[in-house]
Backbone as JSON, one array per atom type, in Angstrom:
{
  "sequence": "XXXXXXXXXXXXXXXXXXXXXXXXXXXXXXXXXXXXXXXXXXXXXXXXXXXXXXXXXXXXXXXXXXXXXXXXXXXXXXXXXXXXXXXXXXXXXXXXXXXXXXXXXXXXXXXXXXXXXXXXXXXXXXXXXXXXXXXXXXXXXXXXXXXXXXXXXXXXXXXXXXXXX",
  "N": [[-31.92, -38.89, -38.05], [-30.25, -37.18, -37.07], [-29.78, -35.44, -35.09], [-31.06, -36.01, -32.63], [-29.17, -38.08, -31.65], [-27.89, -40.32, -29.49], [-25.08, -39.94, -27.77], [-22.13, -40.61, -25.91], [-22.35, -40.25, -22.36], [-25.34, -39.71, -22.39], [-26.01, -42.02, -23.75], [-26.37, -43.87, -22.0], [-28.39, -43.27, -20.57], [-31.72, -43.52, -20.1], [-34.94, -42.33, -20.29], [-37.38, -43.51, -20.13], [-36.5, -45.54, -18.58], [-36.05, -44.1, -16.42], [-38.83, -43.26, -15.57], [-39.99, -45.03, -15.23], [-38.95, -45.94, -12.81], [-39.68, -43.97, -11.05], [-42.06, -44.41, -10.58], [-42.38, -46.86, -9.16], [-40.78, -46.16, -7.0], [-42.73, -44.73, -6.12], [-45.22, -45.9, -5.63], [-44.34, -47.79, -3.47], [-44.14, -46.21, -1.57], [-46.34, -45.63, -0.22], [-48.6, -44.68, 1.93], [-47.39, -42.4, 2.96], [-45.81, -40.75, 0.76], [-46.79, -38.26, -0.02], [-46.06, -36.65, 2.01], [-43.34, -37.37, 1.86], [-42.92, -36.35, -0.58], [-43.36, -33.6, -0.28], [-41.53, -32.83, 1.7], [-38.86, -33.64, 0.26], [-39.46, -31.45, -1.71], [-39.34, -29.37, 0.12], [-36.88, -29.42, 0.78], [-34.97, -29.19, -1.55], [-35.69, -26.87, -2.19], [-34.95, -25.04, -0.11], [-32.14, -25.45, -0.49], [-31.7, -24.46, -2.82], [-32.51, -21.88, -2.34], [-30.59, -20.74, -0.82], [-28.32, -21.1, -2.09], [-28.7, -19.23, -3.8], [-28.98, -16.6, -2.45], [-26.24, -16.21, -1.93], [-23.36, -14.59, -2.01], [-21.98, -13.72, -5.1], [-18.59, -12.76, -6.33], [-16.62, -11.89, -9.47], [-13.06, -11.64, -9.83], [-11.43, -8.3, -9.35], [-11.64, -5.76, -11.7], [-8.51, -4.5, -13.34], [-6.75, -1.7, -12.17], [-7.26, 1.22, -14.25], [-5.02, 2.91, -15.47], [-3.5, 6.29, -15.74], [-1.66, 8.27, -16.8], [-0.12, 11.43, -15.45], [1.38, 14.11, -16.99], [2.95, 16.95, -15.84], [5.04, 18.5, -16.86], [6.63, 19.37, -19.72], [7.02, 17.53, -22.73], [9.36, 17.73, -24.13], [11.87, 18.94, -23.07], [14.36, 21.54, -23.3], [18.2, 21.01, -21.85], [18.65, 23.16, -20.51], [16.57, 23.91, -19.92], [15.78, 22.45, -18.18], [17.66, 22.13, -16.08], [17.54, 25.23, -15.38], [14.64, 24.95, -13.95], [15.17, 22.73, -11.95], [17.21, 24.11, -10.39], [15.38, 26.61, -9.63], [13.8, 25.07, -8.12], [15.46, 24.03, -6.15], [16.19, 26.14, -5.0], [13.49, 27.01, -3.76], [13.16, 24.79, -2.03], [15.43, 25.33, -0.28], [14.63, 27.61, 0.61], [12.28, 27.07, 2.03], [13.43, 25.54, 3.87], [15.06, 27.11, 5.42], [12.56, 28.64, 6.72], [11.67, 26.69, 8.15], [13.41, 26.1, 10.0], [13.71, 28.63, 11.02], [11.21, 28.85, 12.66], [11.42, 26.61, 14.07], [13.17, 27.37, 15.94], [12.13, 29.6, 17.08], [10.05, 28.34, 18.28], [11.77, 26.87, 20.35], [12.52, 29.21, 21.86], [10.32, 30.06, 23.08], [9.54, 27.88, 24.09], [12.0, 27.91, 26.18], [11.4, 30.5, 27.39], [8.94, 30.04, 28.78], [9.94, 27.89, 30.48], [11.62, 29.09, 32.06], [10.01, 31.04, 33.31], [8.52, 29.08, 34.81], [10.6, 28.09, 36.85], [12.62, 26.66, 35.87], [16.1, 25.6, 35.27], [16.93, 26.46, 32.39], [19.22, 26.55, 30.7], [20.73, 24.55, 31.54], [19.37, 22.42, 31.2], [19.41, 22.66, 28.46], [21.83, 22.31, 27.6], [22.44, 19.55, 28.39], [20.52, 18.35, 26.56], [21.74, 18.85, 24.33], [24.31, 17.43, 24.57], [23.24, 14.76, 24.78], [22.29, 14.54, 22.35], [24.56, 14.87, 20.87], [25.9, 12.73, 21.58], [24.27, 10.4, 21.05], [24.38, 11.13, 17.97], [27.33, 10.09, 17.65], [27.26, 7.58, 18.58], [25.42, 6.57, 16.21], [27.33, 6.83, 14.12], [29.4, 5.37, 15.17], [28.21, 3.05, 14.65], [27.44, 2.6, 12.32], [30.28, 3.41, 11.25], [33.05, 3.62, 9.16], [33.71, 5.19, 6.33], [34.83, 3.23, 3.71], [37.33, 3.2, 1.44], [38.71, 3.06, -1.8], [41.97, 2.08, -2.03], [44.49, 4.56, -2.02], [42.42, 6.83, -2.22], [40.81, 9.69, -1.03], [38.26, 10.99, 1.47], [36.66, 14.03, -0.2], [37.02, 17.13, 1.62], [34.44, 19.17, 2.84], [34.92, 21.88, 4.31], [37.18, 22.75, 3.09], [38.49, 24.94, 1.01], [38.89, 25.33, -2.17], [42.19, 25.35, -3.66], [43.74, 27.81, -5.77], [45.95, 26.96, -8.83], [49.33, 27.47, -8.91], [50.64, 29.97, -10.61]],
  "CA": [[-31.95, -37.92, -37.1], [-28.52, -37.3, -36.24], [-29.63, -34.53, -34.25], [-31.25, -36.53, -31.44], [-28.72, -39.78, -31.49], [-27.31, -40.35, -28.07], [-23.64, -40.43, -27.42], [-21.18, -40.56, -24.47], [-22.88, -40.06, -21.12], [-26.61, -39.74, -22.49], [-26.63, -43.22, -24.44], [-26.7, -45.03, -21.06], [-29.86, -42.98, -19.58], [-33.29, -43.61, -20.83], [-36.5, -41.3, -19.78], [-38.56, -44.15, -20.0], [-36.55, -46.25, -17.41], [-36.52, -43.12, -15.59], [-40.2, -42.31, -15.36], [-40.4, -46.43, -14.53], [-38.18, -46.0, -11.51], [-40.15, -43.14, -10.3], [-43.33, -44.94, -10.47], [-41.88, -47.49, -8.47], [-40.82, -45.66, -5.91], [-44.05, -43.62, -5.67], [-45.96, -47.12, -5.07], [-43.38, -48.03, -2.45], [-43.95, -45.18, -0.23], [-47.58, -45.58, 0.09], [-49.86, -43.4, 2.11], [-46.3, -41.25, 3.16], [-45.66, -40.28, -0.65], [-47.06, -36.78, -0.28], [-44.89, -35.93, 3.1], [-41.8, -37.31, 1.57], [-42.74, -35.34, -1.8], [-42.92, -32.26, 0.32], [-39.96, -32.68, 2.66], [-38.16, -33.47, -0.72], [-39.54, -30.37, -2.39], [-38.71, -28.33, 0.88], [-34.96, -29.51, 0.82], [-34.61, -28.77, -2.95], [-36.18, -25.4, -2.31], [-33.98, -24.71, 0.52], [-30.81, -25.78, -0.99], [-31.7, -23.38, -4.0], [-32.71, -20.37, -1.6], [-29.18, -20.31, 0.21], [-27.4, -20.65, -3.32], [-29.26, -17.88, -4.58], [-28.63, -15.35, -1.99], [-24.92, -16.27, -1.77], [-22.84, -13.58, -3.34], [-20.25, -14.3, -5.83], [-18.41, -11.57, -7.16], [-15.52, -12.05, -9.82], [-11.78, -10.67, -9.76], [-11.69, -7.03, -9.6], [-10.81, -5.65, -12.67], [-7.45, -4.25, -13.14], [-7.18, -0.42, -12.32], [-6.91, 2.14, -15.23], [-3.47, 4.06, -14.99], [-3.4, 7.52, -16.23], [-0.43, 8.98, -16.45], [-0.55, 12.96, -16.04], [2.75, 14.78, -16.66], [2.7, 18.52, -15.53], [6.25, 18.79, -17.27], [6.38, 19.41, -21.21], [7.74, 16.33, -23.3], [10.47, 17.69, -24.91], [12.13, 20.31, -22.67], [16.06, 21.65, -23.18], [18.5, 20.98, -20.85], [18.73, 24.49, -20.1], [14.81, 24.37, -18.96], [15.62, 21.56, -16.84], [18.92, 22.96, -15.06], [16.58, 25.98, -14.39], [14.08, 24.26, -13.15], [16.23, 22.07, -10.97], [17.58, 25.77, -9.7], [14.38, 27.18, -8.86], [13.24, 23.95, -7.04], [16.24, 23.94, -5.04], [16.02, 27.74, -4.07], [12.28, 27.04, -2.85], [13.19, 23.96, -0.89], [16.24, 25.93, 0.68], [13.77, 28.62, 1.48], [11.39, 26.36, 2.73], [14.33, 24.94, 4.89], [15.47, 28.2, 6.22], [11.66, 29.1, 7.18], [11.23, 25.69, 9.02], [14.4, 26.13, 10.99], [13.34, 29.67, 12.08], [10.07, 28.45, 12.99], [11.58, 25.72, 15.5], [14.39, 28.39, 16.93], [11.04, 30.75, 17.87], [9.44, 27.54, 19.4], [12.25, 26.49, 21.42], [12.53, 30.34, 22.38], [9.16, 30.08, 23.82], [9.71, 26.99, 25.51], [12.97, 28.4, 27.43], [10.74, 31.56, 28.16], [8.22, 28.99, 29.77], [10.71, 27.08, 31.55], [12.45, 30.44, 32.99], [9.1, 31.61, 34.15], [8.63, 27.99, 35.68], [11.34, 28.02, 37.62], [13.77, 25.59, 35.6], [17.41, 26.13, 34.59], [16.61, 26.08, 30.86], [20.6, 26.46, 30.24], [21.31, 22.97, 32.04], [18.36, 21.59, 29.99], [20.01, 22.61, 26.88], [23.36, 21.62, 27.38], [21.88, 17.95, 28.53], [20.27, 17.47, 25.34], [23.1, 18.65, 23.18], [25.15, 16.46, 24.95], [22.83, 13.3, 24.44], [22.14, 14.51, 20.95], [25.9, 14.33, 20.43], [26.0, 11.13, 21.79], [23.36, 9.88, 19.94], [25.48, 10.95, 16.39], [28.42, 9.31, 17.99], [26.5, 6.11, 18.47], [25.28, 6.09, 15.16], [28.67, 7.01, 13.16], [30.18, 4.2, 15.24], [27.51, 1.93, 14.26], [27.56, 2.4, 10.88], [31.2, 2.74, 10.46], [34.04, 4.59, 8.27], [33.75, 4.69, 4.96], [36.1, 2.63, 3.27], [37.66, 3.75, 0.25], [40.18, 2.09, -2.43], [43.36, 2.53, -1.77], [44.97, 6.12, -2.29], [41.47, 7.46, -2.39], [40.47, 10.22, 0.29], [36.97, 11.72, 1.11], [36.7, 14.88, -0.12], [36.65, 17.95, 2.89], [33.38, 20.03, 2.59], [35.17, 23.05, 4.44], [38.2, 23.34, 2.68], [38.38, 26.24, 0.03], [39.99, 25.13, -3.13], [43.4, 26.32, -4.32], [44.28, 27.67, -7.21], [47.14, 26.25, -9.15], [50.34, 28.35, -8.78], [51.1, 30.54, -12.09]],
  "C": [[-30.76, -37.99, -36.62], [-28.35, -36.26, -35.0], [-29.97, -35.11, -32.6], [-30.59, -37.88, -31.07], [-27.8, -39.19, -30.45], [-26.01, -40.74, -28.09], [-23.02, -40.42, -25.88], [-22.22, -40.83, -23.31], [-24.41, -40.67, -21.09], [-26.83, -41.74, -23.13], [-26.72, -44.36, -23.47], [-27.97, -44.45, -20.32], [-31.16, -43.02, -20.43], [-34.44, -42.92, -19.89], [-37.14, -42.18, -19.34], [-38.01, -45.3, -18.79], [-36.64, -45.43, -16.14], [-37.59, -42.72, -14.68], [-40.58, -44.24, -14.37], [-39.92, -46.89, -13.08], [-39.02, -45.44, -10.56], [-41.35, -43.42, -9.67], [-43.47, -46.1, -9.12], [-41.65, -47.15, -7.0], [-42.13, -44.81, -5.16], [-44.64, -44.81, -5.02], [-45.67, -47.61, -3.96], [-43.78, -47.54, -1.18], [-45.57, -45.3, 0.42], [-48.2, -44.68, 0.56], [-48.73, -42.14, 2.94], [-46.07, -40.63, 1.74], [-45.68, -38.93, -0.44], [-46.04, -36.09, 0.7], [-43.84, -36.34, 2.89], [-41.46, -36.53, 0.79], [-42.35, -33.72, -0.92], [-41.91, -32.1, 1.29], [-38.89, -32.76, 1.44], [-37.92, -32.27, -1.25], [-38.8, -29.05, -1.5], [-36.95, -28.41, 1.04], [-34.71, -28.74, -0.26], [-34.76, -26.87, -2.85], [-35.33, -24.68, -1.17], [-32.64, -24.55, 0.14], [-30.55, -24.52, -2.35], [-31.68, -21.97, -3.56], [-31.14, -20.04, -1.23], [-28.27, -20.16, -0.86], [-27.68, -19.49, -3.93], [-28.66, -16.57, -3.85], [-27.08, -15.36, -1.57], [-24.31, -15.13, -2.96], [-21.84, -13.92, -3.58], [-19.41, -13.12, -6.82], [-16.61, -12.51, -8.2], [-14.25, -11.22, -9.27], [-11.86, -9.13, -9.91], [-10.75, -6.59, -10.81], [-9.26, -4.94, -12.59], [-7.47, -2.47, -13.07], [-6.5, 0.19, -13.58], [-5.92, 3.0, -14.68], [-3.53, 4.98, -16.05], [-2.59, 8.21, -16.05], [-0.41, 10.68, -16.75], [0.93, 13.18, -16.18], [2.19, 16.54, -16.94], [3.85, 19.29, -16.41], [5.81, 18.72, -19.2], [7.4, 18.17, -21.39], [8.98, 16.7, -23.67], [11.15, 19.06, -24.34], [13.71, 20.06, -22.76], [16.66, 21.15, -21.91], [19.04, 22.35, -19.87], [17.15, 24.59, -19.26], [15.24, 23.6, -17.7], [16.51, 21.87, -15.82], [18.07, 24.27, -14.27], [15.41, 25.7, -13.45], [14.26, 23.58, -11.57], [16.65, 23.33, -10.08], [16.43, 26.12, -8.93], [13.8, 26.37, -8.12], [13.94, 23.64, -5.9], [16.24, 25.43, -4.07], [15.04, 27.47, -3.08], [12.64, 26.05, -1.85], [14.45, 24.41, 0.23], [15.42, 26.96, 1.32], [12.68, 28.31, 2.54], [12.4, 25.75, 4.25], [14.76, 25.71, 5.93], [13.72, 28.36, 7.17], [11.3, 28.06, 8.31], [12.35, 25.72, 10.0], [14.37, 27.37, 11.95], [12.15, 29.98, 13.13], [10.39, 27.79, 14.32], [12.76, 26.73, 16.49], [13.39, 28.89, 17.79], [10.6, 29.34, 18.83], [10.4, 27.09, 20.74], [12.74, 27.87, 22.05], [11.51, 30.17, 23.5], [9.11, 29.26, 24.64], [10.35, 27.16, 26.36], [12.05, 29.37, 28.13], [9.92, 30.77, 29.19], [8.83, 28.42, 30.99], [11.36, 28.09, 32.51], [11.55, 30.64, 34.14], [8.66, 30.21, 35.19], [9.33, 27.87, 36.51], [12.72, 27.31, 36.99], [15.13, 26.11, 35.08], [17.43, 25.39, 33.4], [17.85, 25.62, 30.51], [21.05, 24.84, 30.37], [20.84, 22.31, 30.99], [18.99, 21.34, 28.25], [21.23, 22.01, 26.62], [23.29, 19.75, 27.57], [21.55, 17.44, 27.23], [21.04, 17.82, 24.24], [23.65, 18.04, 23.43], [24.39, 14.92, 24.75], [22.27, 13.45, 22.71], [23.64, 14.5, 20.47], [26.41, 13.33, 20.24], [25.31, 10.08, 21.25], [23.69, 9.82, 18.59], [26.23, 10.39, 16.99], [28.07, 7.98, 17.85], [26.45, 5.59, 17.11], [26.23, 6.35, 14.0], [29.36, 5.72, 13.67], [29.32, 2.52, 14.68], [27.73, 1.51, 12.68], [29.25, 2.35, 10.67], [32.15, 3.83, 9.77], [33.77, 4.21, 7.25], [35.15, 4.14, 4.38], [36.01, 2.72, 1.84], [38.69, 2.67, -0.32], [41.12, 2.46, -1.92], [44.19, 3.55, -2.27], [43.76, 7.34, -2.85], [41.18, 8.39, -0.85], [38.81, 10.86, 0.27], [37.19, 13.51, 0.99], [36.31, 16.34, 1.55], [35.9, 19.29, 2.63], [33.9, 21.9, 3.27], [36.15, 23.5, 4.15], [37.88, 24.13, 1.41], [39.59, 25.6, -1.09], [41.05, 25.86, -3.53], [43.0, 26.55, -5.54], [45.72, 27.49, -7.63], [47.86, 27.67, -9.09], [50.94, 28.64, -10.18], [52.7, 30.24, -12.16]]
}
């Protein structure tokens, strides 16, 4: 009967001794034994009830990532360049439209200001001066670019010259 062989912790546990101890305590309790049993049962029931109402959740499963590509996988350099040029044109058109709308809004505010009796030209000059001071302070904070010896920054407004032939 190797199946019922007691080992480890259970070798020191005897159900016969456990039942004998219970009978001794039951007899010792006297006339209060049913009250003690009821209180013990109520306490046990309460603990198990509280445990059953607790909400236990495991960690969230990791999200499933689905990659969506709207571009063909094997585009040629020409297709990429054409797409970039098209996107840049669309971006520049959007920026021009935004600038036009902002200019229209400024003109509306200037008109309202003139009808209200304000000196809108003076306000515009002060705003421009404040913006220039803010930009200058920002450039002072950033500092001049530091280039290696003998290097200069390219000038945007300069037109490249053709070499003499």
